[in-house]
Coordinates of C-alpha atoms and ligand atoms in Angstrom, one line a residue:
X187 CA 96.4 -187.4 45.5
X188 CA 97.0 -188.9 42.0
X189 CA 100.5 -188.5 40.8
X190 CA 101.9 -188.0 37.2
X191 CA 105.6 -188.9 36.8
X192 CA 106.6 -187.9 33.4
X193 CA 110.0 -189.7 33.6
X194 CA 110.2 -193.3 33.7
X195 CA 112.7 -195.9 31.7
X196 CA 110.7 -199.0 33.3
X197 CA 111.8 -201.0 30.3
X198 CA 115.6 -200.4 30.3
X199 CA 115.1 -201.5 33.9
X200 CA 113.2 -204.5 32.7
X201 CA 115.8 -205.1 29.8
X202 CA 119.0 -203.7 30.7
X203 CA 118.8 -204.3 34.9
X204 CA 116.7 -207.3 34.3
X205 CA 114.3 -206.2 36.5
X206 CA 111.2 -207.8 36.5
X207 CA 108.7 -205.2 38.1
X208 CA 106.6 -207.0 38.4
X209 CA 107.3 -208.6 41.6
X210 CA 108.0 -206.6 44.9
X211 CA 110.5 -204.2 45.2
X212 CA 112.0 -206.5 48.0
X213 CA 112.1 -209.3 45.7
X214 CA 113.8 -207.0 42.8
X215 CA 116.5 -205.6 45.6
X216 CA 117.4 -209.1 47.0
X217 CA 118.3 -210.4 43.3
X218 CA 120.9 -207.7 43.0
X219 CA 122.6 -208.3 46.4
X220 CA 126.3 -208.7 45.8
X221 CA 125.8 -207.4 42.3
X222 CA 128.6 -204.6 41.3
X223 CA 127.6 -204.1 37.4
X224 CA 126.0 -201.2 38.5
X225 CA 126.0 -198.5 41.3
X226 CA 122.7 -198.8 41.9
X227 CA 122.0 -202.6 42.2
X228 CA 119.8 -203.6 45.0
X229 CA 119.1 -199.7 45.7
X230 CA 115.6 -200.0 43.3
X231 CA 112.6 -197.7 44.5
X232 CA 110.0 -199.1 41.8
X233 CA 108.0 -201.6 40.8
X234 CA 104.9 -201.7 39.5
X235 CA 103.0 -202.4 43.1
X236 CA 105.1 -199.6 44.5
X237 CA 103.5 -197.1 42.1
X238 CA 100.0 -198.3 43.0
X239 CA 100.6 -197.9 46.8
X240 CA 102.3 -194.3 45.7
X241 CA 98.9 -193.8 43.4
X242 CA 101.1 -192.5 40.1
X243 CA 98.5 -193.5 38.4
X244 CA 99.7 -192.2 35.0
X245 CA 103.7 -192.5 34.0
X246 CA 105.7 -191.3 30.6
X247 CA 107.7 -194.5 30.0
X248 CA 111.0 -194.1 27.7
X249 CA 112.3 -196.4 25.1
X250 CA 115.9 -195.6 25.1
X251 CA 119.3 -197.0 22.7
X252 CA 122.0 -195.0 22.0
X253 CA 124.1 -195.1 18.6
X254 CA 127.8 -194.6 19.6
X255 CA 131.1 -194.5 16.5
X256 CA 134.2 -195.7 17.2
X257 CA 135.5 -192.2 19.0
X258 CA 132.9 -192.7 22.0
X259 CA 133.4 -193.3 25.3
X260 CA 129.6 -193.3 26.4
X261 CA 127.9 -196.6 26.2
X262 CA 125.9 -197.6 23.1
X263 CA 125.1 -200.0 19.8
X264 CA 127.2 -199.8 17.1
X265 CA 124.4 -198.9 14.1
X266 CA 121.3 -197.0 14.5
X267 CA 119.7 -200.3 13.4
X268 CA 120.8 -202.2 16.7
X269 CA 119.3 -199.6 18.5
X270 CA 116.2 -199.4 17.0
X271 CA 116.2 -202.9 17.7
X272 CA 116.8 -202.8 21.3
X273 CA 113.6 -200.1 21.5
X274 CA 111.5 -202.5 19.8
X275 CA 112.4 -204.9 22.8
X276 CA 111.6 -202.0 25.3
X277 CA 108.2 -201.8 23.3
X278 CA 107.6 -205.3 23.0
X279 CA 107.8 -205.7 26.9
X280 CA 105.3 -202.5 27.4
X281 CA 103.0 -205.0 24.7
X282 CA 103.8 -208.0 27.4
X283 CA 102.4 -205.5 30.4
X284 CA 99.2 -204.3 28.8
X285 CA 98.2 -207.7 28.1
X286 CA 98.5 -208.7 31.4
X287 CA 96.8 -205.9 32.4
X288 CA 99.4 -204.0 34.6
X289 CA 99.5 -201.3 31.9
X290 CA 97.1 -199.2 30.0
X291 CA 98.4 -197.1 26.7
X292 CA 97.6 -193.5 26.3
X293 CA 97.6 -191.8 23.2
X294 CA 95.2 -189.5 22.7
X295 CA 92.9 -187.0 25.0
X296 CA 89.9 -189.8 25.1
X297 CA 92.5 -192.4 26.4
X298 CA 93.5 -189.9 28.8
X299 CA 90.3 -188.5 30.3
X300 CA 89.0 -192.2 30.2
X301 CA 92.3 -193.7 32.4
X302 CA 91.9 -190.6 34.6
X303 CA 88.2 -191.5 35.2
X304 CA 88.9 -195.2 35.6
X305 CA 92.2 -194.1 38.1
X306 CA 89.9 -192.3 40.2
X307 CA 86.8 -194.5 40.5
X308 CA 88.2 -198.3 39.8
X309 CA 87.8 -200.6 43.2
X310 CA 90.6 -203.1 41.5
X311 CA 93.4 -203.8 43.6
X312 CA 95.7 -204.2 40.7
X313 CA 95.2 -200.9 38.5
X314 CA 96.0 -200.8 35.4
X315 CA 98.8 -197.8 35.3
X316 CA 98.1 -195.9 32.3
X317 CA 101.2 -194.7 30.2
X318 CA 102.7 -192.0 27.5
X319 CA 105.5 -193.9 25.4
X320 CA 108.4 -191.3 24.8
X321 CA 111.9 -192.1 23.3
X322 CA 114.3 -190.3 25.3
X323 CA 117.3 -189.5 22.7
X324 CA 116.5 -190.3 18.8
X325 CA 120.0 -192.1 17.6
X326 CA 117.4 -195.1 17.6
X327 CA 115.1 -193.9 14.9
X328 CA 117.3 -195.2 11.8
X329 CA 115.6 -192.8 9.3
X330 CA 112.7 -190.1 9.6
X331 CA 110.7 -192.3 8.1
X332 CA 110.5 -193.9 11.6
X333 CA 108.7 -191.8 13.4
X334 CA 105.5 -192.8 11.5
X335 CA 106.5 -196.4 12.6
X336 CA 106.9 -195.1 16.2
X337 CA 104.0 -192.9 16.0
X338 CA 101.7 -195.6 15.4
X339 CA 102.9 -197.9 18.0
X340 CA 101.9 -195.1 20.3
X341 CA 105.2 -192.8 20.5
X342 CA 103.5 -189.7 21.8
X343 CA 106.9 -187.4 22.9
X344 CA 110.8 -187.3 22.0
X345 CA 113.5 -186.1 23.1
X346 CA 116.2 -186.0 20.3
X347 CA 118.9 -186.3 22.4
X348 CA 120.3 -187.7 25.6
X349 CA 124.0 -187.9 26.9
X350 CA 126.8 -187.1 24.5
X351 CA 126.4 -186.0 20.7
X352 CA 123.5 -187.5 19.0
X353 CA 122.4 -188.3 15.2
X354 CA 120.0 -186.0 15.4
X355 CA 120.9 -183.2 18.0
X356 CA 123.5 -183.1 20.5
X357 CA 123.2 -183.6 24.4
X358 CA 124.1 -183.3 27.7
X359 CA 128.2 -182.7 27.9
X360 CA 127.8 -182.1 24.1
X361 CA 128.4 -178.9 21.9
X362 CA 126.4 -178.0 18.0
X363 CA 123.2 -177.6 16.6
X364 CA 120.7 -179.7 14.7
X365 CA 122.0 -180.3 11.5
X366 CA 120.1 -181.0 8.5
X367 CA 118.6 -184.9 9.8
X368 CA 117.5 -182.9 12.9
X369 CA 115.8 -180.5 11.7
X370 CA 113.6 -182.7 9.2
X371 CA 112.8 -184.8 11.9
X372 CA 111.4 -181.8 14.0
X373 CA 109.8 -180.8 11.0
X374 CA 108.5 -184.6 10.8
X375 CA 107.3 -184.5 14.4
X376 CA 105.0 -181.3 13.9
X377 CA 103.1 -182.5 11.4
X378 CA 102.9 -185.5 13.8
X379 CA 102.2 -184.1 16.8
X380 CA 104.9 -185.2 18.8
X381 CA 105.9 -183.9 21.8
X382 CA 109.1 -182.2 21.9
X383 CA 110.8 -183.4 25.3
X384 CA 113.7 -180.4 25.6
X385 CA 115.2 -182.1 27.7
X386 CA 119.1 -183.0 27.4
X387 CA 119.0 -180.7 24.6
X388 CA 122.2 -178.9 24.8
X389 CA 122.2 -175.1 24.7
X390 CA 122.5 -174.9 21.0
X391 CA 120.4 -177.5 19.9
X392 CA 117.7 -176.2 22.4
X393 CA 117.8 -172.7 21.0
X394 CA 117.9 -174.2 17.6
X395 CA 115.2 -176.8 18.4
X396 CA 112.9 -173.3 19.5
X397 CA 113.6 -171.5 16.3
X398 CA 112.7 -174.5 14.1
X399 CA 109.9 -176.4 16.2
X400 CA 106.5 -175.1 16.8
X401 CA 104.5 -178.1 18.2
X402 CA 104.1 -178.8 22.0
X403 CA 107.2 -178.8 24.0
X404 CA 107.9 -180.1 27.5
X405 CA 110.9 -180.6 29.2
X406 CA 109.9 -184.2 31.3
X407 CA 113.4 -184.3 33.8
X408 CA 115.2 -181.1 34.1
X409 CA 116.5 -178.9 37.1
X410 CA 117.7 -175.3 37.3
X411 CA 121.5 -174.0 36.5
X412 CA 120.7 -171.1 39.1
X413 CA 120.9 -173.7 41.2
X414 CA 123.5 -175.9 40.3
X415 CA 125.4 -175.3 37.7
X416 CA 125.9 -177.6 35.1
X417 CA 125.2 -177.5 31.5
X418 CA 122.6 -180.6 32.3
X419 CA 119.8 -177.8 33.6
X420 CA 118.4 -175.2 31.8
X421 CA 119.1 -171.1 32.3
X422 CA 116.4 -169.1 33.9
X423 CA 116.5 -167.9 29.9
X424 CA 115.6 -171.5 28.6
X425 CA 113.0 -171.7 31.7
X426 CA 111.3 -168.2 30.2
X427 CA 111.1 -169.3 26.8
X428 CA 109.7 -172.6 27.7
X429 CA 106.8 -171.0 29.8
X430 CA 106.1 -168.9 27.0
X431 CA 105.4 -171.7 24.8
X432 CA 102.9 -173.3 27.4
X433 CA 105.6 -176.2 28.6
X434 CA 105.8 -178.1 31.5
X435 CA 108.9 -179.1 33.1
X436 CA 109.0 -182.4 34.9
X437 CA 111.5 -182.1 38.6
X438 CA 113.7 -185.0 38.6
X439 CA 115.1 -186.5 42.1
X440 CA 118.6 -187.6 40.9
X441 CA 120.8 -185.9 43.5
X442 CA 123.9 -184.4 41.6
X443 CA 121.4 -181.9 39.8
X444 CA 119.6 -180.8 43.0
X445 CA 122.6 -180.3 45.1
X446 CA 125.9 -178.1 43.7
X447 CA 128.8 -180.0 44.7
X448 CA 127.6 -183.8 44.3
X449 CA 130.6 -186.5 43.9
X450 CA 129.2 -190.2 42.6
X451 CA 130.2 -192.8 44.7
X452 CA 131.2 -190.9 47.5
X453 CA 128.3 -188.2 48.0
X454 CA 125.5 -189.6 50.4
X455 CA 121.6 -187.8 50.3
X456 CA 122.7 -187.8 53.9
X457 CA 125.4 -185.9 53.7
X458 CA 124.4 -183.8 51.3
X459 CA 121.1 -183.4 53.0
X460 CA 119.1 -184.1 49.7
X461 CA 115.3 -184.4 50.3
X462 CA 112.3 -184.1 48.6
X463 CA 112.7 -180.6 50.0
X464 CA 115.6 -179.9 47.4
X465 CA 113.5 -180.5 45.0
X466 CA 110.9 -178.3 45.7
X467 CA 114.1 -175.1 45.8
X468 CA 113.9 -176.1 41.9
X469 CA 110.4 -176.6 41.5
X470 CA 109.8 -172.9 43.3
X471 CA 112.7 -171.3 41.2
X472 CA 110.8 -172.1 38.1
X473 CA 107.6 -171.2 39.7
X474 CA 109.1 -167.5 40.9
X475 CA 110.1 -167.0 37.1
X476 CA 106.5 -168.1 35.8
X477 CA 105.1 -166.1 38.4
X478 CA 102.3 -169.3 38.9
X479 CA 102.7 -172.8 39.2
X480 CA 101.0 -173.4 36.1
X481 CA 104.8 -175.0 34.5
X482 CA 106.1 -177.7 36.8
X483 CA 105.6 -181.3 37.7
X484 CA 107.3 -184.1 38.5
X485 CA 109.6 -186.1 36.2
X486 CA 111.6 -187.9 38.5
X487 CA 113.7 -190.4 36.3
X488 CA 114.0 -192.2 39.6
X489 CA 114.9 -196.0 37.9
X490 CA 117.3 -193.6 35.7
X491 CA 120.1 -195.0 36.3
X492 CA 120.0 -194.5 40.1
X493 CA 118.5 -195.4 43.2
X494 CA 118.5 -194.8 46.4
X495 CA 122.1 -194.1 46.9
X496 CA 121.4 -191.0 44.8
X497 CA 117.9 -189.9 45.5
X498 CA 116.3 -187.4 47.9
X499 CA 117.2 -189.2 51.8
X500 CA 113.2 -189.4 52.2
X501 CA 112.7 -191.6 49.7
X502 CA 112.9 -195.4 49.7
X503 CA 110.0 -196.2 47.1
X504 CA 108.8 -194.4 45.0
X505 CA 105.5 -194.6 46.7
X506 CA 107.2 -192.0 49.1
X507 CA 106.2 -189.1 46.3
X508 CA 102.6 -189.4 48.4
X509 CA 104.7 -187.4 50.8
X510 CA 105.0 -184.2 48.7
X511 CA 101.8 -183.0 48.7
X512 CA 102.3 -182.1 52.5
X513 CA 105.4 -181.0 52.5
X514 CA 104.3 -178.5 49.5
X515 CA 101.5 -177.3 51.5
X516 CA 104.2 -176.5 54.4
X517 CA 106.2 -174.6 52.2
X518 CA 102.5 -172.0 51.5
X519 CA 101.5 -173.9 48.3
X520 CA 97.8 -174.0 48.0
X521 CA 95.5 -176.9 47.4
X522 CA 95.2 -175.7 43.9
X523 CA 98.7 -175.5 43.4
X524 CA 99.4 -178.6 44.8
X525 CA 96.9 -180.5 42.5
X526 CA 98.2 -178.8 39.8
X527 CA 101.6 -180.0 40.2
X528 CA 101.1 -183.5 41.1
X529 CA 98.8 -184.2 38.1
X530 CA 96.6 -181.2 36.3
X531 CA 99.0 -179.3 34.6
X532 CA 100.5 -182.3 32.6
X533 CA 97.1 -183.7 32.3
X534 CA 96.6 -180.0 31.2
X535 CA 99.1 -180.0 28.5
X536 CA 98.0 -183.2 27.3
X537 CA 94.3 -181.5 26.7
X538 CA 95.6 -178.6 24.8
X539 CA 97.9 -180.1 22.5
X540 CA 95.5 -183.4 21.9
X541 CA 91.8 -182.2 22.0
Ligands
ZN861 ZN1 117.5 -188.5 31.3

């Protein structure tokens, strides 16, 4: 079954990590042995192999940089310029990939149905992995006039925010709205046609973002606060007015948004019994308030940050996602379903909002 993973930061991996993925995920995992920077060094699931063997043919792939003033505690560059730097090194190596063939752009519908077609039918033992370059907060993009830099690079969906406040909307942990700056750059983004990615949105820049955006909108990583509660995941509220804009929202796999409860550092997926089963709770909690499974996928961040000290127990690569079909089937989803979560209703999207 082809997969789409619409979370990724395989180049803050690459930069950040230093991770080179291309070489095997034993390889990466041996470098990092006695490494503490960290908490997940030597726990990696991915590398580029390791989504071949999983067949996630298709991936959203993040530039990421935060902007951080003198009060902050989060980590971060000191002027919207450094980070807009540090994305255009995250770019640069996504350049370094497709010319060596490991990676394929996609920026439009033709790109698309063409990868899918190639994905499907190509006898290469090396495919090419076809990508959707997103930014995943916006402190990076020093003024809107930007985005039409970005946008013809190939930056295809955004996410203005990410931990913590932001320049142009404030996150995860965060309190306020949009502001002025945010706001134009929405507007900016319409006419664009860039992909709104809700997610880390806090409440009131999400319901601010949905009053003042209406382009596409998905939320690539996010879990349910029914669920486990924690301003990180959205309402059943947000989940409504997302499905009634067409969205799709990606299921991440890091464990202290699938299980209530979850300590860093001292919480184990064993313990906790987090499993790929955990997030299918979330995946069907979104699904029981759609009342289809025309709204979910999987965006499973799973080089976010984390590895396997922090991911479902069943997972040890991220190859192990091949698993999911099955267990969705045992849980009563139908072949249709299944198909449409592990690929066709973000390759559905995509068709919409591109053709
Ligand atoms: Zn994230």
């Amino acid at each position: 079954m082809l997969l789409f993973d619409a979370h990724l930061d395989l180049s803050m991996n690459a930069l950040e990590w230093n991770r080179d993925l291309r070489s095997s995920l034993q390889d990466i995992n041996e470098r990092e042995k006695g490494m503490t920077d960290k908490p997940d060094r030597g726990n990696a699931v991915i590398s580029l192999d390791e989504l071949r063997k999983g067949n996630i043919g298709i991936v959203v792939a993040t530039q990421i940089a935060r902007y951080v003033d003198k009060s902050s505690t989060l980590p971060g560059w000191h002027s919207p310029e450094q980070a807009w730097a540090q994305t255009q090194g995250q770019l640069a190596y996504y350049k370094a990939l497709e010319t060596l063939g490991e990676l394929s752009p996609i920026r439009n519908w033709e790109e698309l149905q063409a990868h899918v077609e190639y994905w499907n039918n190509s006898q290469d033992t090396k495919k090419k992995i076809g990508y959707i370059l997103s930014l995943e907060g916006a402190d990076s993009i020093i003024t809107v006039d930007h985005l039409d830099i970005a946008y013809n690079y190939g930056l295809r969906a955004l996410g203005p925010a990410h931990y913590g406040p932001g320049r142009y909307a404030q996150g995860t942990n965060a309190t306020g709205g949009l502001g002025e700056a945010g706001r134009a750059l929405l507007a900016r983004m319409q006419q664009l046609g860039i992909i709104l990615d809700a997610t880390h949105l806090c409440d009131d820049s999400f319901w601010e973002a949905m009053e003042h955006y209406d382009g596409p909108v998905w939320a690539s990583h996010h879990n349910c606060r029914a669920l486990v509660n924690h301003n990180r995941q959205f309402t059943d509220e947000q989940f409504k007015e997302l499905i009634r804009r067409g969205a799709v929202i990606g299921m991440p796999l890091d464990a202290w948004m699938m299980v209530p409860n979850w300590v860093r550092g001292v919480s184990t997926p064993q313990n906790m019994q987090v499993s790929l089963n955990t997030m299918i709770d979330h995946l069907d909690h979104i699904c029981q308030i759609a009342g289809n499974t025309n709204h979910v996928g999987l965006g499973t961040d799973l080089d976010g940050g984390f590895g396997t000290e922090q991911c479902p127990y069943d997972i040890q690569s991220i190859a192990d996602l091949q698993k999911i079909p099955d267990l969705l089937s045992k849980r009563g989803y139908s072949s249709d379903d299944i198909e449409k979560i592990c690929h066709k209703n973000w390759i559905g999207f995509l068709e919409k909002n591109w053709k």
